[in-house]
Amino acid sequence: MIGRFIQRTDAGVAQGVEQDIDNVPYPPRLSTFERVRAGCWAAVEWWDVHVRYRELHRRLDGVRADLVGMGLDSWGFAVYADALRTRLDPRLADGAPRTTSEASDGDWCDTGAFFEGIARKYAAFQAFRRYGMAEREETMRHSVRRVGTYNLLNGGGDRFPSQMAVLRAMDLDLVALQEVQHGTRDDHALECAIANELGMQTMLAPSASHGCHLVLAWNPVKLRRVGYTADAAEGKFHHTLQRVEFVVPDTGAPLTVLHTHLDPFSGDDREGEVRWLTEYAAPGRRTLLLGDLNTIGAFDPEPDWSTLPAHLHSRHRLCREDGTLGLTDRRAIRLLDRAGFVDPFANLRTGRDTVGHWDEKEDGIRRRSDHILGSGITFRAAGVIDDPAVRRLSDHLPVYAVVEV
């Protein structure tokens, strides 16, 4: 219709303006050429969605589904928008196109048409990202914090710089890190590296087993530490129980953060360790529990353990008196649930699996092992950063939650 608004000579200005005004509420009928052109554009759009850029649209549809599951929470959207932006930025900056024949199945091609095809979507994501940043400034007045947990797998090794890049992109206010392998060596060099990479304050809790220490890192502007205990369980845990007492600066509200790595070998030991944690869910307390709990959720679907090597079954399944094995051992996580700890994934339809992707021959059962639980606080969003590049960094995936404390 815009094409019908044409330049006119002075003599025909009045008549032309009147005709243009009439065209707004009563647009003229499209010509045959315009109808054909509209049909062509519709065909191109269908081809882009279902063929050429199907992988991009599949990811966008996944984001929309996640938003519905989160009640359209803008925080959750900001995380996914940033994740997709990270994937799109290199392609927008890369001027070397690939041909369709060079692309793998399910991928999209960096042809000239690609830029035209995604420019509109990329601009929309940038707009949502700006909205998310504005939301982040607003939430400072509502005591909202972004927290996360991540098992680095033997201290990260050569993967460490990329792991830190992922955590920086998650923009967390507090993060619990497990398997900070031999983090006390060389004057706590690995702990110092974490502090420098993330720009956070850190506290290390030595593990009693395998040198798999714990490190808790936090933004001192968002959380003020007032107390610390490196081993709140007095040596009773397979690894340790790190406890840090905080005060939320903008409200003065107290917050207890518990960070642990439960026993990976024995359900009986995990149940015993959890008995040290249930008291922190008492009414009136504000508590966050983060870490690798080595158990699925209290109400997660039952995994199919039949593909797991026989020598690993006793770690995850109930052991009967006759030596046979039953369903998944959920005793530890269900004790926490009954004590009053809230699992933000319980009412979300977002993906929650954090392990099972690293070595499919050894343990290829996708399930949850890493948790963020809370008592006396409100969860606004939660998710798992699941991306092919992130899967190559550890046998665990990072988990995040947005909490109102």
Short mmCIF file of C-alpha atoms in Angstrom, two decimals:
data_model
loop_
_atom_site.label_atom_id
_atom_site.label_comp_id
_atom_site.label_asym_id
_atom_site.label_seq_id
_atom_site.Cartn_x
_atom_site.Cartn_y
_atom_site.Cartn_z
CA MET A 1 0.00 0.00 0.00
CA ILE A 2 2.87 2.39 0.71
CA GLY A 3 3.81 2.15 -2.96
CA ARG A 4 0.46 3.82 -3.81
CA PHE A 5 1.54 7.05 -2.08
CA ILE A 6 3.29 8.77 -5.02
CA GLN A 7 4.88 12.14 -5.66
CA ARG A 8 2.54 14.54 -7.46
CA THR A 9 2.85 17.88 -9.21
CA ASP A 10 1.66 21.06 -7.48
CA ALA A 11 -1.50 21.06 -9.54
CA GLY A 12 -2.51 17.66 -8.27
CA VAL A 13 -1.37 18.00 -4.66
CA ALA A 14 -4.79 18.61 -3.09
CA GLN A 15 -6.43 15.80 -5.01
CA GLY A 16 -3.50 13.47 -4.32
CA VAL A 17 -3.52 14.14 -0.56
CA GLU A 18 -7.25 13.45 -0.43
CA GLN A 19 -6.79 10.19 -2.30
CA ASP A 20 -3.90 9.15 -0.03
CA ILE A 21 -6.03 9.78 3.06
CA ASP A 22 -8.80 7.61 1.62
CA ASN A 23 -6.29 4.87 0.94
CA VAL A 24 -5.51 4.51 4.66
CA PRO A 25 -8.90 3.16 5.86
CA TYR A 26 -9.85 1.84 2.42
CA PRO A 27 -6.71 0.47 0.78
CA PRO A 28 -7.04 -0.13 -2.94
CA ARG A 29 -7.29 -3.66 -4.22
CA LEU A 30 -3.94 -5.28 -4.93
CA SER A 31 -3.02 -5.66 -8.54
CA THR A 32 -2.27 -9.08 -10.01
CA PHE A 33 1.47 -8.30 -9.90
CA GLU A 34 1.28 -7.33 -6.21
CA ARG A 35 -0.63 -10.52 -5.33
CA VAL A 36 1.96 -12.63 -7.15
CA ARG A 37 4.77 -10.79 -5.38
CA ALA A 38 3.13 -11.34 -1.97
CA GLY A 39 2.76 -15.03 -2.78
CA CYS A 40 6.43 -15.23 -3.69
CA TRP A 41 7.43 -13.62 -0.42
CA ALA A 42 5.24 -16.08 1.49
CA ALA A 43 6.92 -18.97 -0.34
CA VAL A 44 10.37 -17.58 0.45
CA GLU A 45 9.41 -17.21 4.11
CA TRP A 46 8.17 -20.82 4.24
CA TRP A 47 11.38 -22.04 2.60
CA ASP A 48 13.51 -20.12 5.10
CA VAL A 49 11.60 -21.44 8.11
CA HIS A 50 11.35 -25.08 7.05
CA VAL A 51 14.44 -25.64 4.90
CA ARG A 52 17.21 -23.08 4.66
CA TYR A 53 17.27 -21.80 8.27
CA ARG A 54 15.32 -24.59 9.93
CA GLU A 55 17.96 -25.03 12.67
CA LEU A 56 17.78 -21.34 13.60
CA HIS A 57 14.00 -21.43 13.75
CA ARG A 58 14.10 -24.66 15.76
CA ARG A 59 16.21 -22.89 18.37
CA LEU A 60 13.93 -19.87 18.37
CA ASP A 61 10.91 -22.12 18.87
CA GLY A 62 12.72 -23.78 21.76
CA VAL A 63 13.21 -20.38 23.36
CA ARG A 64 9.52 -19.60 23.01
CA ALA A 65 8.59 -22.93 24.60
CA ASP A 66 10.94 -22.28 27.48
CA LEU A 67 9.40 -18.84 28.01
CA VAL A 68 5.94 -20.34 28.22
CA GLY A 69 7.24 -22.80 30.79
CA MET A 70 8.71 -19.93 32.80
CA GLY A 71 5.59 -17.79 32.60
CA LEU A 72 7.30 -15.49 30.06
CA ASP A 73 9.85 -14.40 32.62
CA SER A 74 12.08 -11.72 31.10
CA TRP A 75 15.10 -12.93 33.07
CA GLY A 76 14.93 -16.35 31.51
CA PHE A 77 14.53 -14.78 28.09
CA ALA A 78 17.57 -12.56 28.58
CA VAL A 79 19.73 -15.62 29.24
CA TYR A 80 18.57 -17.41 26.10
CA ALA A 81 18.77 -14.20 24.05
CA ASP A 82 22.37 -13.72 25.09
CA ALA A 83 23.14 -17.35 24.33
CA LEU A 84 21.68 -17.07 20.83
CA ARG A 85 23.36 -13.71 20.32
CA THR A 86 26.68 -15.37 21.14
CA ARG A 87 26.04 -17.89 18.38
CA LEU A 88 24.91 -15.30 15.88
CA ASP A 89 27.58 -12.65 16.43
CA PRO A 90 30.45 -14.61 14.83
CA ARG A 91 28.30 -15.39 11.82
CA LEU A 92 27.32 -11.77 11.38
CA ALA A 93 30.96 -10.72 11.65
CA ASP A 94 32.24 -13.46 9.34
CA GLY A 95 32.26 -12.32 5.73
CA ALA A 96 33.30 -15.70 4.33
CA PRO A 97 30.13 -17.47 3.16
CA ARG A 98 29.66 -21.20 2.95
CA THR A 99 27.75 -22.93 0.22
CA THR A 100 24.80 -25.14 0.86
CA SER A 101 26.77 -28.22 -0.16
CA GLU A 102 29.36 -27.49 2.54
CA ALA A 103 26.79 -27.21 5.32
CA SER A 104 26.06 -30.15 7.57
CA ASP A 105 22.53 -31.46 8.03
CA GLY A 106 20.56 -29.22 10.39
CA ASP A 107 22.97 -26.30 9.98
CA TRP A 108 22.41 -23.03 8.20
CA CYS A 109 24.65 -21.43 5.58
CA ASP A 110 26.43 -18.08 5.77
CA THR A 111 25.32 -16.95 2.34
CA GLY A 112 24.35 -13.42 1.44
CA ALA A 113 20.72 -14.44 1.84
CA PHE A 114 21.48 -15.60 5.38
CA PHE A 115 22.09 -12.01 6.49
CA GLU A 116 18.81 -10.90 4.98
CA GLY A 117 17.02 -13.86 6.53
CA ILE A 118 18.16 -13.30 10.11
CA ALA A 119 18.59 -9.53 10.26
CA ARG A 120 15.02 -9.09 11.48
CA LYS A 121 15.37 -11.85 14.10
CA TYR A 122 18.75 -10.60 15.29
CA ALA A 123 17.40 -7.06 15.74
CA ALA A 124 14.51 -8.46 17.77
CA PHE A 125 16.85 -10.36 20.04
CA GLN A 126 18.99 -7.27 20.56
CA ALA A 127 15.86 -5.38 21.55
CA PHE A 128 14.93 -8.08 24.04
CA ARG A 129 18.48 -8.02 25.34
CA ARG A 130 18.27 -4.28 25.98
CA TYR A 131 14.97 -4.89 27.75
CA GLY A 132 16.63 -7.56 29.86
CA MET A 133 19.42 -5.16 30.87
CA ALA A 134 16.83 -2.57 31.90
CA GLU A 135 15.10 -5.25 33.92
CA ARG A 136 18.39 -6.08 35.62
CA GLU A 137 18.77 -2.48 36.84
CA GLU A 138 15.21 -2.52 38.13
CA THR A 139 15.68 -5.75 40.05
CA MET A 140 18.42 -4.24 42.18
CA ARG A 141 15.57 -2.61 44.12
CA HIS A 142 13.79 -5.94 44.53
CA SER A 143 16.65 -8.01 45.98
CA VAL A 144 16.90 -10.27 42.96
CA ARG A 145 20.14 -12.15 42.43
CA ARG A 146 21.43 -14.53 39.76
CA VAL A 147 23.10 -17.62 41.17
CA GLY A 148 24.67 -20.68 39.58
CA THR A 149 26.52 -23.95 40.11
CA TYR A 150 29.07 -25.71 37.91
CA ASN A 151 31.27 -28.79 38.27
CA LEU A 152 34.54 -28.03 36.44
CA LEU A 153 35.73 -31.67 36.10
CA ASN A 154 39.22 -32.01 37.56
CA GLY A 155 39.81 -28.27 37.80
CA GLY A 156 39.12 -27.59 34.14
CA GLY A 157 42.65 -28.02 32.82
CA ASP A 158 42.92 -26.67 29.28
CA ARG A 159 39.15 -26.11 29.36
CA PHE A 160 39.40 -23.64 32.24
CA PRO A 161 39.55 -20.38 30.19
CA SER A 162 36.47 -21.38 28.19
CA GLN A 163 34.65 -22.41 31.35
CA MET A 164 35.31 -18.99 32.86
CA ALA A 165 34.08 -17.33 29.66
CA VAL A 166 30.79 -19.22 29.96
CA LEU A 167 30.39 -18.14 33.59
CA ARG A 168 31.12 -14.51 32.73
CA ALA A 169 28.49 -14.64 30.00
CA MET A 170 25.97 -15.96 32.54
CA ASP A 171 26.42 -12.71 34.50
CA LEU A 172 26.05 -14.33 37.91
CA ASP A 173 26.06 -12.66 41.32
CA LEU A 174 27.08 -15.89 43.06
CA VAL A 175 28.43 -19.16 41.69
CA ALA A 176 29.35 -22.46 43.37
CA LEU A 177 32.17 -24.42 41.71
CA GLN A 178 32.96 -28.07 42.39
CA GLU A 179 36.04 -30.12 41.54
CA VAL A 180 38.42 -27.19 41.80
CA GLN A 181 41.07 -29.88 41.61
CA HIS A 182 44.10 -29.25 43.83
CA GLY A 183 43.03 -25.65 44.22
CA THR A 184 45.28 -25.17 47.25
CA ARG A 185 48.49 -25.76 45.30
CA ASP A 186 50.86 -22.89 44.56
CA ASP A 187 49.29 -20.57 47.11
CA HIS A 188 45.77 -21.22 45.90
CA ALA A 189 46.68 -20.32 42.32
CA LEU A 190 43.52 -21.85 40.82
CA GLU A 191 41.27 -20.07 43.31
CA CYS A 192 43.02 -16.79 42.52
CA ALA A 193 42.58 -17.44 38.81
CA ILE A 194 38.83 -17.93 39.33
CA ALA A 195 38.63 -14.66 41.27
CA ASN A 196 40.52 -12.80 38.55
CA GLU A 197 38.58 -14.33 35.66
CA LEU A 198 35.17 -13.64 37.19
CA GLY A 199 35.99 -10.40 39.00
CA MET A 200 34.53 -11.81 42.21
CA GLN A 201 35.54 -12.53 45.75
CA THR A 202 36.14 -16.22 46.47
CA MET A 203 36.42 -18.65 49.37
CA LEU A 204 37.88 -22.15 49.03
CA ALA A 205 36.75 -25.14 51.10
CA PRO A 206 39.23 -28.06 51.04
CA SER A 207 37.71 -31.44 50.17
CA ALA A 208 38.39 -34.54 52.21
CA SER A 209 38.59 -36.69 49.06
CA HIS A 210 40.56 -36.60 45.80
CA GLY A 211 41.54 -32.93 46.13
CA CYS A 212 38.15 -31.97 44.68
CA HIS A 213 37.86 -28.68 46.53
CA LEU A 214 34.91 -26.29 46.50
CA VAL A 215 35.07 -22.60 45.62
CA LEU A 216 32.26 -20.13 46.19
CA ALA A 217 32.52 -16.85 44.27
CA TRP A 218 30.28 -13.80 44.69
CA ASN A 219 29.91 -10.18 43.71
CA PRO A 220 30.62 -8.14 46.88
CA VAL A 221 28.40 -5.31 45.65
CA LYS A 222 25.39 -7.63 45.58
CA LEU A 223 26.19 -9.77 48.63
CA ARG A 224 28.18 -8.84 51.74
CA ARG A 225 29.85 -11.72 53.57
CA VAL A 226 29.47 -11.70 57.34
CA GLY A 227 30.43 -15.27 58.23
CA TYR A 228 32.25 -18.30 56.83
CA THR A 229 32.77 -21.96 57.72
CA ALA A 230 34.89 -24.11 55.42
CA ASP A 231 33.58 -27.39 56.88
CA ALA A 232 30.20 -26.97 58.53
CA ALA A 233 29.80 -30.76 58.81
CA GLU A 234 33.00 -31.23 60.82
CA GLY A 235 34.54 -33.82 58.51
CA LYS A 236 31.42 -35.96 58.10
CA PHE A 237 31.03 -35.40 54.33
CA HIS A 238 32.76 -37.30 51.54
CA HIS A 239 33.97 -33.91 50.29
CA THR A 240 32.89 -31.04 52.56
CA LEU A 241 30.05 -28.66 53.38
CA GLN A 242 30.90 -25.01 52.77
CA ARG A 243 28.70 -22.47 54.57
CA VAL A 244 28.79 -18.72 53.98
CA GLU A 245 26.59 -16.16 55.73
CA PHE A 246 25.66 -13.10 53.68
CA VAL A 247 23.66 -9.92 54.08
CA VAL A 248 21.81 -8.48 51.07
CA PRO A 249 23.07 -4.87 51.02
CA ASP A 250 19.95 -3.16 49.68
CA THR A 251 17.58 -4.77 52.22
CA GLY A 252 19.76 -5.96 55.10
CA ALA A 253 18.17 -9.42 54.84
CA PRO A 254 20.36 -12.36 55.94
CA LEU A 255 21.10 -15.21 53.55
CA THR A 256 22.79 -18.53 54.29
CA VAL A 257 24.50 -20.21 51.33
CA LEU A 258 25.33 -23.91 51.58
CA HIS A 259 27.67 -25.36 48.98
CA THR A 260 28.47 -29.06 48.79
CA HIS A 261 29.39 -32.03 46.63
CA LEU A 262 27.59 -35.09 47.93
CA ASP A 263 29.07 -38.60 47.95
CA PRO A 264 29.15 -39.96 44.37
CA PHE A 265 29.43 -43.62 45.38
CA SER A 266 26.85 -44.36 48.07
CA GLY A 267 23.18 -43.50 48.43
CA ASP A 268 23.43 -44.36 52.13
CA ASP A 269 26.19 -41.80 52.60
CA ARG A 270 24.26 -39.16 50.64
CA GLU A 271 21.27 -39.70 52.90
CA GLY A 272 23.49 -39.27 55.96
CA GLU A 273 25.07 -36.10 54.55
CA VAL A 274 21.69 -34.56 53.79
CA ARG A 275 20.64 -34.92 57.43
CA TRP A 276 23.16 -32.15 58.14
CA LEU A 277 21.30 -29.88 55.70
CA THR A 278 17.61 -30.27 56.55
CA GLU A 279 17.79 -27.97 59.60
CA TYR A 280 18.62 -25.05 57.31
CA ALA A 281 15.07 -25.21 55.89
CA ALA A 282 13.56 -24.20 59.23
CA PRO A 283 10.81 -21.54 59.05
CA GLY A 284 12.16 -18.01 59.12
CA ARG A 285 15.53 -18.92 57.55
CA ARG A 286 16.67 -17.81 54.09
CA THR A 287 18.86 -20.54 52.66
CA LEU A 288 20.31 -21.41 49.28
CA LEU A 289 21.74 -24.88 48.70
CA LEU A 290 23.92 -25.29 45.63
CA GLY A 291 26.17 -27.99 44.24
CA ASP A 292 26.60 -31.38 42.67
CA LEU A 293 24.26 -33.53 44.76
CA ASN A 294 24.85 -36.68 42.68
CA THR A 295 21.14 -37.45 42.56
CA ILE A 296 18.26 -36.74 40.23
CA GLY A 297 15.41 -34.50 41.38
CA ALA A 298 12.83 -35.69 43.85
CA PHE A 299 10.20 -35.86 41.11
CA ASP A 300 12.31 -36.14 37.95
CA PRO A 301 11.32 -38.90 35.51
CA GLU A 302 12.82 -42.30 36.24
CA PRO A 303 15.92 -42.85 34.06
CA ASP A 304 16.38 -46.03 32.05
CA TRP A 305 19.34 -47.54 33.86
CA SER A 306 19.50 -50.58 31.58
CA THR A 307 22.17 -48.99 29.38
CA LEU A 308 24.41 -48.11 32.33
CA PRO A 309 27.42 -50.39 32.86
CA ALA A 310 26.73 -52.85 35.67
CA HIS A 311 29.59 -51.64 37.85
CA LEU A 312 27.98 -48.18 38.15
CA HIS A 313 24.45 -49.19 39.13
CA SER A 314 25.07 -49.28 42.88
CA ARG A 315 25.94 -45.57 42.83
CA HIS A 316 22.51 -44.52 41.65
CA ARG A 317 19.95 -47.22 42.49
CA LEU A 318 18.45 -48.52 45.70
CA CYS A 319 20.26 -51.62 46.94
CA ARG A 320 18.04 -54.29 48.45
CA GLU A 321 19.10 -56.61 51.25
CA ASP A 322 19.46 -59.52 48.82
CA GLY A 323 21.87 -57.52 46.66
CA THR A 324 19.43 -56.76 43.85
CA LEU A 325 18.85 -53.23 42.66
CA GLY A 326 15.63 -51.22 42.57
CA LEU A 327 14.63 -47.82 41.30
CA THR A 328 16.68 -44.64 41.52
CA ASP A 329 17.90 -43.86 45.03
CA ARG A 330 16.10 -40.57 45.78
CA ARG A 331 16.25 -40.75 49.57
CA ALA A 332 18.62 -37.80 49.95
CA ILE A 333 16.83 -35.39 47.62
CA ARG A 334 13.41 -36.33 49.03
CA LEU A 335 14.59 -35.63 52.56
CA LEU A 336 15.50 -32.14 51.39
CA ASP A 337 12.12 -31.74 49.71
CA ARG A 338 10.21 -32.83 52.79
CA ALA A 339 12.31 -30.56 55.00
CA GLY A 340 11.13 -27.54 53.01
CA PHE A 341 13.73 -26.94 50.30
CA VAL A 342 12.15 -25.80 47.03
CA ASP A 343 13.33 -27.07 43.64
CA PRO A 344 12.75 -24.37 40.97
CA PHE A 345 12.66 -27.00 38.22
CA ALA A 346 9.73 -28.82 39.79
CA ASN A 347 7.20 -26.56 38.04
CA LEU A 348 9.20 -25.70 34.92
CA ARG A 349 9.10 -27.42 31.57
CA THR A 350 12.63 -26.34 30.65
CA GLY A 351 15.44 -28.83 30.12
CA ARG A 352 17.05 -29.93 33.36
CA ASP A 353 19.57 -32.66 32.50
CA THR A 354 23.12 -31.76 33.49
CA VAL A 355 25.10 -35.00 33.04
CA GLY A 356 25.25 -37.99 30.70
CA HIS A 357 26.63 -36.15 27.66
CA TRP A 358 30.36 -36.48 28.31
CA ASP A 359 31.16 -40.17 27.86
CA GLU A 360 28.20 -42.02 26.45
CA LYS A 361 29.99 -45.38 26.56
CA GLU A 362 30.68 -45.02 30.29
CA ASP A 363 27.60 -43.10 31.42
CA GLY A 364 25.35 -41.87 28.65
CA ILE A 365 22.14 -41.56 30.66
CA ARG A 366 20.95 -37.97 30.52
CA ARG A 367 19.74 -36.88 33.94
CA ARG A 368 20.10 -34.19 36.57
CA SER A 369 22.90 -34.15 39.12
CA ASP A 370 23.44 -30.44 39.80
CA HIS A 371 20.92 -28.52 41.88
CA ILE A 372 19.97 -25.10 43.22
CA LEU A 373 17.47 -25.41 46.06
CA GLY A 374 16.07 -22.73 48.33
CA SER A 375 14.15 -22.20 51.54
CA GLY A 376 12.56 -18.90 52.48
CA ILE A 377 13.27 -17.39 49.06
CA THR A 378 11.38 -17.07 45.78
CA PHE A 379 12.63 -18.43 42.46
CA ARG A 380 11.80 -16.33 39.42
CA ALA A 381 13.53 -18.42 36.77
CA ALA A 382 15.95 -21.32 36.36
CA GLY A 383 17.70 -23.15 33.56
CA VAL A 384 20.61 -25.21 32.30
CA ILE A 385 23.13 -23.81 29.81
CA ASP A 386 23.03 -26.66 27.31
CA ASP A 387 24.97 -25.99 24.12
CA PRO A 388 27.26 -28.23 22.03
CA ALA A 389 30.24 -26.01 22.82
CA VAL A 390 29.47 -26.01 26.56
CA ARG A 391 29.08 -29.81 26.56
CA ARG A 392 32.72 -30.11 25.51
CA LEU A 393 33.93 -28.24 28.59
CA SER A 394 32.91 -30.62 31.39
CA ASP A 395 30.95 -33.74 32.24
CA HIS A 396 28.46 -31.38 33.93
CA LEU A 397 26.49 -28.45 32.53
CA PRO A 398 26.19 -25.12 34.36
CA VAL A 399 22.89 -24.40 36.11
CA TYR A 400 21.49 -20.98 36.95
CA ALA A 401 18.56 -19.57 38.89
CA VAL A 402 17.15 -16.11 39.48
CA VAL A 403 16.14 -15.74 43.11
CA GLU A 404 14.36 -13.07 45.09
CA VAL A 405 16.01 -12.94 48.49
#
